[in-house]
Short mmCIF file of C-alpha atoms in Angstrom, two decimals:
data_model
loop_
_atom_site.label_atom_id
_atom_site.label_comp_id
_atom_site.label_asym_id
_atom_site.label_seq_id
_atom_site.Cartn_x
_atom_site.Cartn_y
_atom_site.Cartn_z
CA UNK A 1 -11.26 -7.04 -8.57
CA UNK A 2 -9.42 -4.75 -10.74
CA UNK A 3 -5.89 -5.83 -12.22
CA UNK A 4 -2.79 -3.83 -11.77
CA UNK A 5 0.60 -5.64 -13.60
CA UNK A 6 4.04 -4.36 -13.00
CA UNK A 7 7.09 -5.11 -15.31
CA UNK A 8 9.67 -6.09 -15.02
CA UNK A 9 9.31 -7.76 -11.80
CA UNK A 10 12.91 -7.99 -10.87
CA UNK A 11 15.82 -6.32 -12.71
CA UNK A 12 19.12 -5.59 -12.04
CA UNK A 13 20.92 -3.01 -13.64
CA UNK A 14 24.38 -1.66 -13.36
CA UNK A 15 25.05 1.24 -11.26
CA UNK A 16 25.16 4.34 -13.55
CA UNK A 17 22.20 3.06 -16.16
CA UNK A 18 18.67 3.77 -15.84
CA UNK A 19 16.00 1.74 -15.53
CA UNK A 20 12.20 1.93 -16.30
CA UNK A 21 9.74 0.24 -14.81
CA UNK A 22 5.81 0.23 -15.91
CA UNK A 23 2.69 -0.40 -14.14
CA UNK A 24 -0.31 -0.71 -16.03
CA UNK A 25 -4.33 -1.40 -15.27
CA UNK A 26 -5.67 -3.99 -17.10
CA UNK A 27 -8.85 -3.87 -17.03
CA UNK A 28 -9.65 -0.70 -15.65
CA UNK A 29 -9.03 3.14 -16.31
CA UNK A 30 -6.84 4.64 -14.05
CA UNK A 31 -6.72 8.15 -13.58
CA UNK A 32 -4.44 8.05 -11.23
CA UNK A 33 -1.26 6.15 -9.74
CA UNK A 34 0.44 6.50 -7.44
CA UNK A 35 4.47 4.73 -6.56
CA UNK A 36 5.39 3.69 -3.47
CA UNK A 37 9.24 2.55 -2.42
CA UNK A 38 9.72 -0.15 0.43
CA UNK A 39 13.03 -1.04 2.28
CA UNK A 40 12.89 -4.70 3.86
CA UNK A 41 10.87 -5.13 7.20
CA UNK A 42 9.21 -1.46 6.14
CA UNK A 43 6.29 0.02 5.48
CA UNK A 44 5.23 1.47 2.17
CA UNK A 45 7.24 4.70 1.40
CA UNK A 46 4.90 6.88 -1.38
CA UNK A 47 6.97 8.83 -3.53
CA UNK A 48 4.75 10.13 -6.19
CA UNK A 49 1.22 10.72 -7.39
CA UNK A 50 0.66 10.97 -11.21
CA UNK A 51 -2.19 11.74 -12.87
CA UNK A 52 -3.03 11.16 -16.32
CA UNK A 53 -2.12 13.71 -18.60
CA UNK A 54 -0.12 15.69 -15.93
CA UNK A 55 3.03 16.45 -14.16
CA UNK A 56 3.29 13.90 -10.80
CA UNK A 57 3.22 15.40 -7.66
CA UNK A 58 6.26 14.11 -5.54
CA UNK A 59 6.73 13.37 -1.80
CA UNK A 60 9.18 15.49 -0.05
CA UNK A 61 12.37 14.40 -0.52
CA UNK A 62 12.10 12.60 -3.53
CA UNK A 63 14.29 13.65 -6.39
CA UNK A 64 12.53 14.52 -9.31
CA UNK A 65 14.92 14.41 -11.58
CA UNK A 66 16.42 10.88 -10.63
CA UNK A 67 12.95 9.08 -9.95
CA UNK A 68 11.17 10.13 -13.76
CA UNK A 69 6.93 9.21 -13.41
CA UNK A 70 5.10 9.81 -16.74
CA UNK A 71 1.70 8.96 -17.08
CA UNK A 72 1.01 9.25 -20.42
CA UNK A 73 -2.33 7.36 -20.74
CA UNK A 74 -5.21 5.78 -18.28
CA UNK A 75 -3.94 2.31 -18.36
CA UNK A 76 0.05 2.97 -17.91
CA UNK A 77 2.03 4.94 -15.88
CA UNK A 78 5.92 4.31 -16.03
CA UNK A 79 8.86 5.11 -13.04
CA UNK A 80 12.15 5.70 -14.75
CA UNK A 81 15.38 4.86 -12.32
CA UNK A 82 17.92 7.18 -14.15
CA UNK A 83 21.58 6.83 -12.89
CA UNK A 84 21.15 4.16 -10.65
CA UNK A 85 23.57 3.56 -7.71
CA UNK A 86 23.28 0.94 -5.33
CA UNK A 87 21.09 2.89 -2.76
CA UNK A 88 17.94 2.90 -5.07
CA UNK A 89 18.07 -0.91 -4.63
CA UNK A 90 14.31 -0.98 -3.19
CA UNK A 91 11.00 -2.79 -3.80
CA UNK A 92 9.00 -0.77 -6.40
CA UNK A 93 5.40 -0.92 -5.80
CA UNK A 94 2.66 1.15 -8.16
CA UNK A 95 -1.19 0.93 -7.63
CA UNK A 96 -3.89 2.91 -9.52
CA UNK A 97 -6.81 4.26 -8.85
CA UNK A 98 -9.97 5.42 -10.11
CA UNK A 99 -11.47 1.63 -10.70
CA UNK A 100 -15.14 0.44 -9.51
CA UNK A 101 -14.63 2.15 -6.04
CA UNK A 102 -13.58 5.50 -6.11
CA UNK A 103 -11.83 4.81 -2.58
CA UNK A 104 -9.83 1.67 -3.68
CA UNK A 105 -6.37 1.20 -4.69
CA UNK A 106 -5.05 -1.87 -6.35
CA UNK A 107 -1.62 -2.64 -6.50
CA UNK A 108 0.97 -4.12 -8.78
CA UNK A 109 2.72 -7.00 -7.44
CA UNK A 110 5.91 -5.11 -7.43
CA UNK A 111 9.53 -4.71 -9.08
CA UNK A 112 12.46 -5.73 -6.82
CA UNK A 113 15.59 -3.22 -8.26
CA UNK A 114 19.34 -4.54 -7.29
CA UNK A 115 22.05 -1.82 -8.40
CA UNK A 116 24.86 -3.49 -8.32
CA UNK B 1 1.87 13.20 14.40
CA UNK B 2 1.88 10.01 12.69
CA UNK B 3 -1.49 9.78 10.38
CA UNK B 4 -1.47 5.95 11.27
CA UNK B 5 0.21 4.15 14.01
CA UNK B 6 0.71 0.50 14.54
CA UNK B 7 1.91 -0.21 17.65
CA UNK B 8 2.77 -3.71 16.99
CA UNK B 9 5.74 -4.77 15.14
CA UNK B 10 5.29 -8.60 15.71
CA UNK B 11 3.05 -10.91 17.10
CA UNK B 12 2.49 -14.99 17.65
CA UNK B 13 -0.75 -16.63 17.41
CA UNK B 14 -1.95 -20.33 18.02
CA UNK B 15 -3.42 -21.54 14.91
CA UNK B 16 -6.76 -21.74 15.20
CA UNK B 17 -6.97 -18.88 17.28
CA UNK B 18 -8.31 -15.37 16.86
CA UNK B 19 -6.19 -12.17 16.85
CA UNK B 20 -6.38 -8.60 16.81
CA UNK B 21 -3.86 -6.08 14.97
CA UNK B 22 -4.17 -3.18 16.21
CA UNK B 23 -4.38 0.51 14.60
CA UNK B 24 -4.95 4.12 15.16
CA UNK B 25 -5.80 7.02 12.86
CA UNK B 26 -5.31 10.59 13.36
CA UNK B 27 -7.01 12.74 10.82
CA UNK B 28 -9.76 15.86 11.03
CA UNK B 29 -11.26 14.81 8.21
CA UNK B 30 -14.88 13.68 8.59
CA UNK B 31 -14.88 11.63 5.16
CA UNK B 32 -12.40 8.82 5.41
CA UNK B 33 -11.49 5.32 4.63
CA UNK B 34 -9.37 3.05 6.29
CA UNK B 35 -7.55 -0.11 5.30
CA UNK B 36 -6.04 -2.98 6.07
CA UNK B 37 -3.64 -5.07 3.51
CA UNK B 38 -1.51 -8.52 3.86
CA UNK B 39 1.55 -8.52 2.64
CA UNK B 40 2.64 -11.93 2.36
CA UNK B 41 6.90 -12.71 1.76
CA UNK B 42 6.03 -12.98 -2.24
CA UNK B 43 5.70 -8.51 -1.31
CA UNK B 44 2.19 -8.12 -3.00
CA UNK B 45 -0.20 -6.11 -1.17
CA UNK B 46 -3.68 -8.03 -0.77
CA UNK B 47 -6.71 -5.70 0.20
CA UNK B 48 -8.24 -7.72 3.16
CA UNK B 49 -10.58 -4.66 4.37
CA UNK B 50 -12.36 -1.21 4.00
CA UNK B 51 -14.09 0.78 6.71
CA UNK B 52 -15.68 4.19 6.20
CA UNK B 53 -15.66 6.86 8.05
CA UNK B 54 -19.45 7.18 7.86
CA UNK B 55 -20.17 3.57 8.17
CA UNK B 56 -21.73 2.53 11.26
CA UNK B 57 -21.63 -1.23 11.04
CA UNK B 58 -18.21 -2.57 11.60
CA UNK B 59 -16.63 -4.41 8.28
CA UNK B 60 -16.78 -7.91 7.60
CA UNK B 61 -15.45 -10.27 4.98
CA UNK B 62 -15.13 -13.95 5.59
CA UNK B 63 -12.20 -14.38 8.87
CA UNK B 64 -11.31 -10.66 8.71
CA UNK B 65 -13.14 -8.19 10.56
CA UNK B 66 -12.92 -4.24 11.41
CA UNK B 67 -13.37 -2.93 15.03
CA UNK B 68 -13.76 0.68 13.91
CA UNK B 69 -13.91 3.01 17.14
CA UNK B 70 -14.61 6.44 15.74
CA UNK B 71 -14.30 7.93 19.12
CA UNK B 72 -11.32 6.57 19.65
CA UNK B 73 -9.52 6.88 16.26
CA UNK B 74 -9.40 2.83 16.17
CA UNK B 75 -9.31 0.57 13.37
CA UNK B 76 -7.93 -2.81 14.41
CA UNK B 77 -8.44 -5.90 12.46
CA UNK B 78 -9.70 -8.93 14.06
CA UNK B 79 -8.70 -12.40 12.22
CA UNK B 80 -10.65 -15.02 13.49
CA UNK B 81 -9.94 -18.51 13.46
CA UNK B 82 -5.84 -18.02 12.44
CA UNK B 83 -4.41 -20.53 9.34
CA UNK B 84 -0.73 -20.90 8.90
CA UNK B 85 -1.13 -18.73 5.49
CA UNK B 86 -2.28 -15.69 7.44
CA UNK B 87 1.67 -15.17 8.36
CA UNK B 88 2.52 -11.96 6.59
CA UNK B 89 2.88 -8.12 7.03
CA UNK B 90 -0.37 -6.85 7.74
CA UNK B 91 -0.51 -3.00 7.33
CA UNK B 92 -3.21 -0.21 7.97
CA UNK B 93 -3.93 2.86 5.65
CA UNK B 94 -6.04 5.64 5.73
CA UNK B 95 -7.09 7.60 2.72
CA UNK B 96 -8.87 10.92 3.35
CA UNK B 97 -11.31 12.09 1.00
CA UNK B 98 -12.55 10.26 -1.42
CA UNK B 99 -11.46 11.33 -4.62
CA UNK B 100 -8.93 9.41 -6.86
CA UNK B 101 -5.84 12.09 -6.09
CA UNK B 102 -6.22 11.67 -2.62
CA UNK B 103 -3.17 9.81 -1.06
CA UNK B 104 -2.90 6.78 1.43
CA UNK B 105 -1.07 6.65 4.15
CA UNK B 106 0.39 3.35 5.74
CA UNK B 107 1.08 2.53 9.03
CA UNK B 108 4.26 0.77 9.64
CA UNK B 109 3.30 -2.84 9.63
CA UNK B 110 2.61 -5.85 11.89
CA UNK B 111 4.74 -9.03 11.41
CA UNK B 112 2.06 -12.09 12.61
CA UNK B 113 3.29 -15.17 12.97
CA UNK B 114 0.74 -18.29 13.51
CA UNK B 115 2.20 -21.17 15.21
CA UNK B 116 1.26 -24.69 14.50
#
């Protein structure tokens, strides 16, 4: 199967600092990606859809300008924390699409923020 | 309305026994896949299963089968012969449409627990 990686795959950052966190397909093109937030004993929470080469489209409620997506090429896609504060402590979780079945996702094994 | 409802937050199964997760869909879509992932404690998401909409056979692959009820807007996943590794999250997702853009949604999870 395709091969979605995710890095870092834990960070902790200091509240106030940003923090990026890519997602890349390894052996596939991805056209698009899309990143999902989960809170322990939760379900997946999507918060954006980016295409490549285009603005992302974000989930209600999600704030733009403090979750940055830029998907710059088909093999990386990138979800910038900015001003973190202990709330956006969350399990990060990216998968792409657009692999050998058009209905399939594959996801990144996932970045566990702490904002301390 | 939720698009995908698990009605099961936890269950306990024998090892060695079969057991049923159980799912429901609500979309008006007539092209449609649905989903089943295991998310183990580690928090990667493992594809198990796909079902479409416009398949008629039910899905199989190896212990992990799909009782898709179109009628009924069913989709529950049938694990046959339990192992102490199949203890995870297991969620259900629907994607409508087939195209790369199109979103998933998740249901909210199943905690399964085999017993020795």
């Amino acid at each position: 199967g395709a091969v979605v990686s995710q890095h870092p795959s834990w960070v902790i950052c200091k509240s106030g600092t940003s923090v990026k966190i890519e997602c890349r397909s390894l052996d596939f093109q991805a056209t698009t990606m899309f990143w999902y937030r989960q809170f322990p004993k939760q379900s997946l929470m999507l918060m954006a859809t980016s295409n490549e080469g285009s603005k992302a489209t974000y989930e209600q409620g999600v704030e733009k300008d403090k979750f940055l997506i830029n998907h710059a090429s088909l093999t990386l896609s990138t979800l910038t924390v900015t001003s973190a504060h202990p709330e956006d402590s969350s399990f990060y979780i990216c998968s792409a699409s657009g692999g050998q079945g058009t209905y399939e996702q594959y996801f990144g094994p996932g970045t566990r923020l702490t904002v301390t | 309305a939720q698009k995908i409802t698990q009605t099961q937050p936890g269950m306990f199964v024998q090892e060695k026994e079969a057991v049923t997760l159980d799912c429901t869909y609500d979309t008006s879509d007539q092209s449609y896949g649905l989903f089943w992932y295991k998310q183990p404690s580690s928090g990667e998401m493992i594809f198990l299963i796909y079902q479409g909409s416009y398949d008629e056979q039910n899905a199989t692959e190896g212990r992990y089968s799909l009782n898709f009820q179109k009628a009924r807007k069913s989709a529950n996943l049938v694990i046959s012969a339990s192992q102490l590794g199949d203890s995870a999250m297991y969620f259900c997702a629907m994607r409508e449409g087939i195209g790369n853009f199109n979103k998933f949604y998740f249901g909210s999870g199943t905690k399964l627990n085999v017993k020795p």
